[in-house]
Short mmCIF file of C-alpha atoms and ligand atoms in Angstrom, two decimals:
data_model
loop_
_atom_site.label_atom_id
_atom_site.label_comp_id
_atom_site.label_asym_id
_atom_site.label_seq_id
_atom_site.Cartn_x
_atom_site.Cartn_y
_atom_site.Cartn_z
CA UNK A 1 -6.36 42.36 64.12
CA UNK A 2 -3.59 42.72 61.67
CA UNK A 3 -1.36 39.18 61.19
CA UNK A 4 1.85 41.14 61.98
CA UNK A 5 0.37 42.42 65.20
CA UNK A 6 -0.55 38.79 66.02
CA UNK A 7 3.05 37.56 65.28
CA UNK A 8 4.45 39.95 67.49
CA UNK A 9 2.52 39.35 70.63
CA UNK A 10 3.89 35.75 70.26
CA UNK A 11 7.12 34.99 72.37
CA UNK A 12 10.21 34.29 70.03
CA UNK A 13 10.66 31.34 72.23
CA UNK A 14 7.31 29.68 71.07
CA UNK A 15 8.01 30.46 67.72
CA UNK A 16 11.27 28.23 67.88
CA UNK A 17 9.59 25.33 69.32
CA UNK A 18 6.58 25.29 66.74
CA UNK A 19 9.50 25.83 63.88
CA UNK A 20 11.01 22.51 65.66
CA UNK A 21 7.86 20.28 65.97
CA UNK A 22 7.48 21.39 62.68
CA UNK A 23 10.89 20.06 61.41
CA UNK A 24 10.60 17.16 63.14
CA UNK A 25 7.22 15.85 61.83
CA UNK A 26 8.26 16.89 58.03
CA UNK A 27 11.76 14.76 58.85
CA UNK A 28 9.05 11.76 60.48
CA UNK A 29 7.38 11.72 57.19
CA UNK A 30 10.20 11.30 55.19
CA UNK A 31 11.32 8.97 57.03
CA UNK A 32 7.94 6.96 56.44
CA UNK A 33 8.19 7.45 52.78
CA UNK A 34 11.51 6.15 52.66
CA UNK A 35 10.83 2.76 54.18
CA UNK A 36 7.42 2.09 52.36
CA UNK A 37 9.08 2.92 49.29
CA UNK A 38 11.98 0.00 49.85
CA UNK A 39 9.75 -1.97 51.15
CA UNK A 40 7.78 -1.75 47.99
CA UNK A 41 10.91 -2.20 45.58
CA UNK A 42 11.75 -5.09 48.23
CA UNK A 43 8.23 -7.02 46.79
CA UNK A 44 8.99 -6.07 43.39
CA UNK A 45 12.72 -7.71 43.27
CA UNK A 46 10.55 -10.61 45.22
CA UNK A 47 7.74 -11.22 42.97
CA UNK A 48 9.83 -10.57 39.73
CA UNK A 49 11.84 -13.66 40.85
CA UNK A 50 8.90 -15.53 41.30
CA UNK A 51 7.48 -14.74 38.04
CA UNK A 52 9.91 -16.69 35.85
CA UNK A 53 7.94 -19.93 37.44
CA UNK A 54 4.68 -18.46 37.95
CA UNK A 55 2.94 -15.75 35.65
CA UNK A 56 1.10 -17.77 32.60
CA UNK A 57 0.29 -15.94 28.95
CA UNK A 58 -2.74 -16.32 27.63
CA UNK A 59 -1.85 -17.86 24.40
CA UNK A 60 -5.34 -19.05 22.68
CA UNK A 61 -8.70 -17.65 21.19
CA UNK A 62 -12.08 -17.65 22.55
CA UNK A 63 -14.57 -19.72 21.63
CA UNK A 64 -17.46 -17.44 21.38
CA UNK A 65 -21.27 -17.10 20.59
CA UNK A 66 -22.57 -14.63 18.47
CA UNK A 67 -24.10 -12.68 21.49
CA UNK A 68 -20.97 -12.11 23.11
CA UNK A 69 -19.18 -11.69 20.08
CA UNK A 70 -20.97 -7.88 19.97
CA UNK A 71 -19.81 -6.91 23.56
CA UNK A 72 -15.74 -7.35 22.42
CA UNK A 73 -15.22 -3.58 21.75
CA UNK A 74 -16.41 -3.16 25.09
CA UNK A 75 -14.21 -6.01 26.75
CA UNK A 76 -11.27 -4.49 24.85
CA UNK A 77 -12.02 -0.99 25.92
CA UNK A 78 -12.22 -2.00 29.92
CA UNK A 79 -9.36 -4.57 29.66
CA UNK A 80 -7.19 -1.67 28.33
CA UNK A 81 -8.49 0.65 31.04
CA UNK A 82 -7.99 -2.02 33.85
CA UNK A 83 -4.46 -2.85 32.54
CA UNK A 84 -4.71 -6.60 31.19
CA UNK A 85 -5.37 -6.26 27.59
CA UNK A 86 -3.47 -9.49 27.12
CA UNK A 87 -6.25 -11.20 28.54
CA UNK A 88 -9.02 -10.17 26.50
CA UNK A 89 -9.70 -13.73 25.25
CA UNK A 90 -9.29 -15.08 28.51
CA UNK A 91 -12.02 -12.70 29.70
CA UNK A 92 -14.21 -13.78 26.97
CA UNK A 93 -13.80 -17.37 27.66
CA UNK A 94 -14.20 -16.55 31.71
CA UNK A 95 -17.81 -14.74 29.99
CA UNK A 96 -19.05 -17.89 27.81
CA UNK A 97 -18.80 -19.77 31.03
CA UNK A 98 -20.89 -16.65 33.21
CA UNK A 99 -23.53 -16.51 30.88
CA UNK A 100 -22.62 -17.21 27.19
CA UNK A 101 -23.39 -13.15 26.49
CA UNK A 102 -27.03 -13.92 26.95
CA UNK A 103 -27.64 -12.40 30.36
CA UNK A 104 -27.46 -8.33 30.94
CA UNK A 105 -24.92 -8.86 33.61
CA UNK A 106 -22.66 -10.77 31.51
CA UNK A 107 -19.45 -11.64 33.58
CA UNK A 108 -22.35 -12.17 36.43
CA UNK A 109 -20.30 -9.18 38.73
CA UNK A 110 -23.39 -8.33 41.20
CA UNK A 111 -21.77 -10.42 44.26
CA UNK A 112 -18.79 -8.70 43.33
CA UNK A 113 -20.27 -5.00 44.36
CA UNK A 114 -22.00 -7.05 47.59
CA UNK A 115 -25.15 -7.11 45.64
CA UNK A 116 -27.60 -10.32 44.61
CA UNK A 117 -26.80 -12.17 41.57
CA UNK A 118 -28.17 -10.33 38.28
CA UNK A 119 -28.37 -6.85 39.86
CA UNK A 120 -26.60 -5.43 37.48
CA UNK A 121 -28.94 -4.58 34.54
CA UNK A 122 -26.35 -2.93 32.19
CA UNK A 123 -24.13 -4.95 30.56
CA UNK A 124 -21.41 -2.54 29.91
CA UNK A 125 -21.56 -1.96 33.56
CA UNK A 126 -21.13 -5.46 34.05
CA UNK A 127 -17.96 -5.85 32.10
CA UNK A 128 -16.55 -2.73 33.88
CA UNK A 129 -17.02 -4.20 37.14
CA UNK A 130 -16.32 -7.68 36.13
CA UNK A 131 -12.99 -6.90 34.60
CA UNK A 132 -11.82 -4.45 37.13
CA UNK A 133 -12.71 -7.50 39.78
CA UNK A 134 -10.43 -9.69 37.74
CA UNK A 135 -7.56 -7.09 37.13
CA UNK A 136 -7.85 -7.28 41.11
CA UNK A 137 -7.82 -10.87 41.82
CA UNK A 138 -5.24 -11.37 38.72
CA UNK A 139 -2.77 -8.95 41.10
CA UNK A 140 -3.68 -10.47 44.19
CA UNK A 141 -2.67 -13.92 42.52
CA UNK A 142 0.63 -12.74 40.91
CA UNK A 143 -0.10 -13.54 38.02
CA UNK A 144 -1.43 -16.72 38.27
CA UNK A 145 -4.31 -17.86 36.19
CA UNK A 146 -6.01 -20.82 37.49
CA UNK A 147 -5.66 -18.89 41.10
CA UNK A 148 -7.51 -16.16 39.58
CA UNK A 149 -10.34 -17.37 37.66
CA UNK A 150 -11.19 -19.18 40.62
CA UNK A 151 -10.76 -16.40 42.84
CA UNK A 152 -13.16 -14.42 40.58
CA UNK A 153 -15.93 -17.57 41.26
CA UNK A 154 -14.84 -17.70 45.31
CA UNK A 155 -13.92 -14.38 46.22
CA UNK A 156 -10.35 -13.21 46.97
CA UNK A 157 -10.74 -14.76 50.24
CA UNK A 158 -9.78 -18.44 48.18
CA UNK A 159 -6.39 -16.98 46.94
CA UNK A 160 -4.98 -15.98 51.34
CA UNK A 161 -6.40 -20.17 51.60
CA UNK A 162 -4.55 -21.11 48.82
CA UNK A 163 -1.48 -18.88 50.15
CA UNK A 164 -1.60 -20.31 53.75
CA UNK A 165 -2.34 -24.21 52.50
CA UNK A 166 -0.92 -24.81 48.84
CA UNK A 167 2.05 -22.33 48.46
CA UNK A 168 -0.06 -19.72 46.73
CA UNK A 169 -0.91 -22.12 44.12
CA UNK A 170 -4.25 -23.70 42.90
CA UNK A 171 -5.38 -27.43 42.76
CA UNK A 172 -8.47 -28.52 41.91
CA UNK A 173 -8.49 -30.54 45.71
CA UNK A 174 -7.83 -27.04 47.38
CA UNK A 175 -10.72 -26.00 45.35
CA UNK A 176 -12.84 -28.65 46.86
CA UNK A 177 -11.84 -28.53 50.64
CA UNK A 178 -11.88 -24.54 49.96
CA UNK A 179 -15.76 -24.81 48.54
CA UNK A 180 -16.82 -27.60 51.21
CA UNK A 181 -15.50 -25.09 54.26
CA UNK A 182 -17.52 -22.04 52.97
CA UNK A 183 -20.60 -24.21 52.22
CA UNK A 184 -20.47 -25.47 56.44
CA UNK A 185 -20.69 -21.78 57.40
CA UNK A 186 -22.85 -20.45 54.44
CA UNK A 187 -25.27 -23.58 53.77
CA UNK A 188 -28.13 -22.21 56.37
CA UNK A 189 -28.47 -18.97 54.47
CA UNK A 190 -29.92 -20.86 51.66
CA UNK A 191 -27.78 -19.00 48.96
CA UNK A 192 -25.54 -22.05 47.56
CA UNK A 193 -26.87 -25.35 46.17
CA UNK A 194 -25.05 -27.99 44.98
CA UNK A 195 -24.32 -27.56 40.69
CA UNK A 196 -22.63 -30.35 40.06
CA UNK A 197 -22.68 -34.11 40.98
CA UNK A 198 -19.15 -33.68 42.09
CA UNK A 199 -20.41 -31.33 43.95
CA UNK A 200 -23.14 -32.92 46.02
CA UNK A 201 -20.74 -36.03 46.16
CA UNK A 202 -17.71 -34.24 48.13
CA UNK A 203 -20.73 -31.44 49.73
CA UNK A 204 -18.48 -28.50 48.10
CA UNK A 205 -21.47 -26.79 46.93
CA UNK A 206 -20.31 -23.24 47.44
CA UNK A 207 -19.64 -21.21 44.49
CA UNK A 208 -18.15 -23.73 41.73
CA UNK A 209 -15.70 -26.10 41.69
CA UNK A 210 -15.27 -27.03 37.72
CA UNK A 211 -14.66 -23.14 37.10
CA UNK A 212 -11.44 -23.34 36.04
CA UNK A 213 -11.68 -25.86 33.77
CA UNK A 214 -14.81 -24.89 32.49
CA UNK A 215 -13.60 -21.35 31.25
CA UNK A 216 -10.03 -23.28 29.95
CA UNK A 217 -12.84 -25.69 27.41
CA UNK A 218 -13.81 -22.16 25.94
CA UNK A 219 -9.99 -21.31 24.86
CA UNK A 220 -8.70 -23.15 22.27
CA UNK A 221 -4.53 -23.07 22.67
CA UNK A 222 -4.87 -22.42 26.19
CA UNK A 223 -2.41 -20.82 28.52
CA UNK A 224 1.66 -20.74 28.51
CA UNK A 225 4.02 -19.94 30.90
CA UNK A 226 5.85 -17.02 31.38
CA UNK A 227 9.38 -18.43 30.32
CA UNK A 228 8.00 -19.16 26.91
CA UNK A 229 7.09 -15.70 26.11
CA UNK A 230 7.31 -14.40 22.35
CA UNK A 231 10.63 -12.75 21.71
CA UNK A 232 9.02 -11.26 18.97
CA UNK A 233 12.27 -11.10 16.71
CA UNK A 234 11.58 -14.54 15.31
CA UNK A 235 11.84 -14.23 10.91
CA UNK A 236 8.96 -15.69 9.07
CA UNK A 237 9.24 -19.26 8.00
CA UNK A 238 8.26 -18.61 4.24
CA UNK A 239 10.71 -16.11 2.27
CA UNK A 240 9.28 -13.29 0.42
CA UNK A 241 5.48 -12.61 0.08
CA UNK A 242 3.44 -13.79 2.69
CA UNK A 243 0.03 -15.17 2.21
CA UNK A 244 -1.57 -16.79 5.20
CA UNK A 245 -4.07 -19.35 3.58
CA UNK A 246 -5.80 -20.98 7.07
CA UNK A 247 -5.23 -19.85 10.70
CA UNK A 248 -4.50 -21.71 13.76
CA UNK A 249 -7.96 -22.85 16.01
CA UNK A 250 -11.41 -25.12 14.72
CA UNK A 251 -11.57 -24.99 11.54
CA UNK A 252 -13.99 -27.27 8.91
CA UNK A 253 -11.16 -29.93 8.32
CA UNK A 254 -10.70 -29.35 4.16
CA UNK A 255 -11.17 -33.04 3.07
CA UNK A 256 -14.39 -34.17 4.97
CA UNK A 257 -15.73 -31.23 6.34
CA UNK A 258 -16.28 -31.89 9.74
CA UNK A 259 -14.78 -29.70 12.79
CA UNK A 260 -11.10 -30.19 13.44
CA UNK A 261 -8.42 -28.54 15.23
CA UNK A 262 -5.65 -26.72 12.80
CA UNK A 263 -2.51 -27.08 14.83
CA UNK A 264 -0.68 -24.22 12.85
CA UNK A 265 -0.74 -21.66 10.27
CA UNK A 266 -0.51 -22.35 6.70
CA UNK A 267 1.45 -20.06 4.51
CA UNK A 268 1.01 -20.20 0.34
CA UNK A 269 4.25 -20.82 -1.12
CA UNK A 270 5.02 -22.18 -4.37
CA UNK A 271 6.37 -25.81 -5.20
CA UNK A 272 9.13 -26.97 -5.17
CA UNK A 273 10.43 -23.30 -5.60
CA UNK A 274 9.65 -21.13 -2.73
CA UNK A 275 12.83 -21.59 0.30
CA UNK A 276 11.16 -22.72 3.63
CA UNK A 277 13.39 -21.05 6.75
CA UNK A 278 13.92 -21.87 10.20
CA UNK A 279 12.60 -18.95 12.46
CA UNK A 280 15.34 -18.57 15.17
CA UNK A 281 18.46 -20.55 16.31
CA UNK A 282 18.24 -23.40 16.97
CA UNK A 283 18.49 -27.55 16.34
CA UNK A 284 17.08 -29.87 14.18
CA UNK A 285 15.66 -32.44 16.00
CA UNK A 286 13.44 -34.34 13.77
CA UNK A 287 13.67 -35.48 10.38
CA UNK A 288 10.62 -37.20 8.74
CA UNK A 289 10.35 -38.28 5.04
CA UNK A 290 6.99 -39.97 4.14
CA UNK A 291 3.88 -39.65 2.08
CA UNK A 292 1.24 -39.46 4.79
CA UNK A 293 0.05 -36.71 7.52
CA UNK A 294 2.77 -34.19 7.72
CA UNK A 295 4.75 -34.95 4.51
CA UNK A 296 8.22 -34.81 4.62
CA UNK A 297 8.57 -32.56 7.53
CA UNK A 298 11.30 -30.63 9.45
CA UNK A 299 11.42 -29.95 13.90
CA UNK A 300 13.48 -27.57 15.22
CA UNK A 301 14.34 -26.68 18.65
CA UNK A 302 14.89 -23.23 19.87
CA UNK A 303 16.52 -22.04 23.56
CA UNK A 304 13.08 -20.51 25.19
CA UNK A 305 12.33 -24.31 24.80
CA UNK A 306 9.73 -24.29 21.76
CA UNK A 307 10.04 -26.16 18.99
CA UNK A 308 8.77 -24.59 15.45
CA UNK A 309 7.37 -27.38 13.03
CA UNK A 310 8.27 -27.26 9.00
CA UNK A 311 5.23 -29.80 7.02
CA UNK A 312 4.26 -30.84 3.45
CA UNK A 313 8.11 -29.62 2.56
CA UNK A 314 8.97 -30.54 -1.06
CA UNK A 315 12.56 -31.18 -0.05
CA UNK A 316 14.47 -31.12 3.36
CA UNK A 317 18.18 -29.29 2.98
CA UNK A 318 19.41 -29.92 7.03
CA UNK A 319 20.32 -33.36 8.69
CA UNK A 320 18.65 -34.30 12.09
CA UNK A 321 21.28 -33.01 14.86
CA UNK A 322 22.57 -30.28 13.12
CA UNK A 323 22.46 -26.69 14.60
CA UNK A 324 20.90 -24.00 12.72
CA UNK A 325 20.53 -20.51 12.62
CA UNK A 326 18.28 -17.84 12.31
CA UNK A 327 16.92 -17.84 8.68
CA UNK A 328 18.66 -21.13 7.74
CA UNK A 329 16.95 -22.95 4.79
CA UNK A 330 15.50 -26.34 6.20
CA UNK A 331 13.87 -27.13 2.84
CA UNK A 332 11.68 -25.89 0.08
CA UNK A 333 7.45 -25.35 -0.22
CA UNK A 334 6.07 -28.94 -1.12
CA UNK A 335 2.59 -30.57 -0.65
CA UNK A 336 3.70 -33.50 0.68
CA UNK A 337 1.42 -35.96 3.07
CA UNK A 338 -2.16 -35.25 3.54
CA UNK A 339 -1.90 -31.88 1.71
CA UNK A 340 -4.36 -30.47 -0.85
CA UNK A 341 -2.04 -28.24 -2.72
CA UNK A 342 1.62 -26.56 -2.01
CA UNK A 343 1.56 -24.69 1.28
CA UNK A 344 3.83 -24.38 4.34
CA UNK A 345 1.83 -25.79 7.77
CA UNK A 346 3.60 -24.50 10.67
CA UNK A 347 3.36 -24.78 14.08
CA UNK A 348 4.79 -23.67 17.13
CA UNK A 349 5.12 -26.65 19.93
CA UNK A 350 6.39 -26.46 24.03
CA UNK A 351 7.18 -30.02 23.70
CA UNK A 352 8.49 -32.24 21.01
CA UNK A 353 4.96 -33.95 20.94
CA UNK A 354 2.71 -34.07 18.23
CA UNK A 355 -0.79 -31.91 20.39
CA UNK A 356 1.64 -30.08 22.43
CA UNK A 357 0.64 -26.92 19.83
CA UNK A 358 0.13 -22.79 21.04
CA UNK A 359 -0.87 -20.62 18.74
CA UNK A 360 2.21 -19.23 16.27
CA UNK A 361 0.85 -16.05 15.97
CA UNK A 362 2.01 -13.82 18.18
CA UNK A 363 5.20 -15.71 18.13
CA UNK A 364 5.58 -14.52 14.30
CA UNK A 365 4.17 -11.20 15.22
CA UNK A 366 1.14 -11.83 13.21
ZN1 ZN B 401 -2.04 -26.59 8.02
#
């Protein structure tokens, strides 16, 4: 039958009222994008208030073996995918901890998928799953690290606890009650045995309750928060040519080899000749002149609430107290202190304290 016969042998009245359900149900589903889309700008302007407090940035380097060393084209490839490039370190840390790069399901993401431990027999398949499982429990936490690494060793049933008993926010006791709970209802399938003394002490033998801190030993310079964020338009410290002669992390400490912690970066410079600048605004608030450690060295405070750190200066040209700005001489390149030749050392501190140290890297855009 031809479709214009059809139409006609339908009343014009029963036309009208299909054209009106019709209308109606397109205007209901408006309607229904309209409120989840404010609701969802509602939790943005929510959680972007919240942030300033809570979302951390990775700040430090892996400690890695050699094994896992080979898999970081592929954990830079899936973090990009998964959206959290910035923690690529963190990931590799999180992997040390899993299985030091020595198992084929490295980040250990079976139970993730449902499926026994060490299903997975392809490691790149692994790291897919393992860091899409993380980009999910790093949303679910907002941001929050601690929340999420041990939400990646719980399941994201740990962060809803956390949110109903600790404001959202990890401790190392919620961890514990959290572990001891799940090991009451889990203990008679056999699956979880205690790992650690602790564990077997306070019976939270489900899943692991050192996690966190046990993937935090692996990164050296460790984790920031969000309010301390590069502003990437710091100036370098040294004018001119920039040589960067020894990198911030372990190092072999240069006067008795052994393994030490190198709480900057050191730039070459040349004594008693090359200017030594302050990176951003800010105010001096130490001035030290002496012939040991640092040398004579220069700290100034900036607003975000870092400090940058001058050392081994030759001279010092500002006065404790003073306000500088942006670019401001402080002194010139010495070797000064325990120093084996001329060189700028500088670091990048959250607290006045000597150990309080990130990484000045990506603060310098290095
Ligand atoms: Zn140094």
């Amino acid at each position: 039958m031809p479709w214009s016969l059809l139409l006609g042998l339908v009343p014009r009245k029963v036309w009208l009222w299909l054209i009106g359900i019709l209308v109606a149900l397109f205007l209901l589903q408006m309607l229904l994008y309209a409120s989840v889309i404010t609701g969802l700008i509602g939790y943005q302007k929510s959680s972007s208030s919240e942030d300033v407090r809570s979302v951390d940035v990775v700040n430090g380097t892996a400690q890695v073996s050699a094994a896992l060393e080979e898999y970081r084209p592929l954990f830079e490839e899936y973090a990009e995918k998964y959206g959290v490039s910035k923690y690529v370190e963190l990931l590799l840390a999180k992997t040390m901890q899993e299985s030091g790069g020595r198992l084929d399901d490295v980040m250990q993401a079976s139970e993730s998928l449902g499926l026994p431990p060490n299903t997975i027999e392809d490691p790149e398949r692994s790291i897919n799953v393992g860091i899409r499982y993380f980009s999910e429990m790093l949303e679910k936490a907002g941001g929050d690290i601690n929340l999420t690494l041990q939400a990646y060793n719980f399941g994201g049933g740990f962060i809803d606890y956390a949110n109903k008993h600790n404001n959202g926010e990890y401790s190392k006791e919620l961890a514990i009650e959290f572990s001891r709970m799940k090991y009451q209802e889990l203990k008679h399938t056999g699956m979880y045995s205690c790992i650690r003394p602790e564990s077997a002490e306070t019976g939270a033998c489900y899943g692991d309750i050192g996690y966190v801190e046990a993937v935090l030993s692996y990164l050296k310079g460790g984790v920031i928060e969000a309010d301390l964020q590069p502003t990437g338009d710091w100036v370098m410290p040294v004018e001119g040519a920039l040589t960067q002669t020894s990198n911030y992390g372990m190092r072999s400490d240069p006067f008795d080899g052994t393994p030490d912690m190198h709480r900057g970066i050191d730039f070459a410079c040349t004594n008693a000749v090359t200017p030594i600048q302050s990176v951003d605004n800010g105010q001096v608030v130490e001035v030290v002149r002496k012939n040991s450690g640092y040398g004579n060295n220069v700290l100034v405070k900036h607003d975000e609430g870092l400090y940058s750190h001058y050392a081994h200066l030759y001279t010092i040209s500002v006065q404790n107290g003073e306000m500088i700005q942006k670019g401001t001489k402080v002194g010139k390149c010495g070797s000064t202190g325990n120093s084996t030749g001329p060189h700028l050392h500088f670091e990048v501190r959250t607290k006045k304290q000597y150990r309080s140290d990130v990484n000045p890297a990506p603060y310098l855009g290095l």
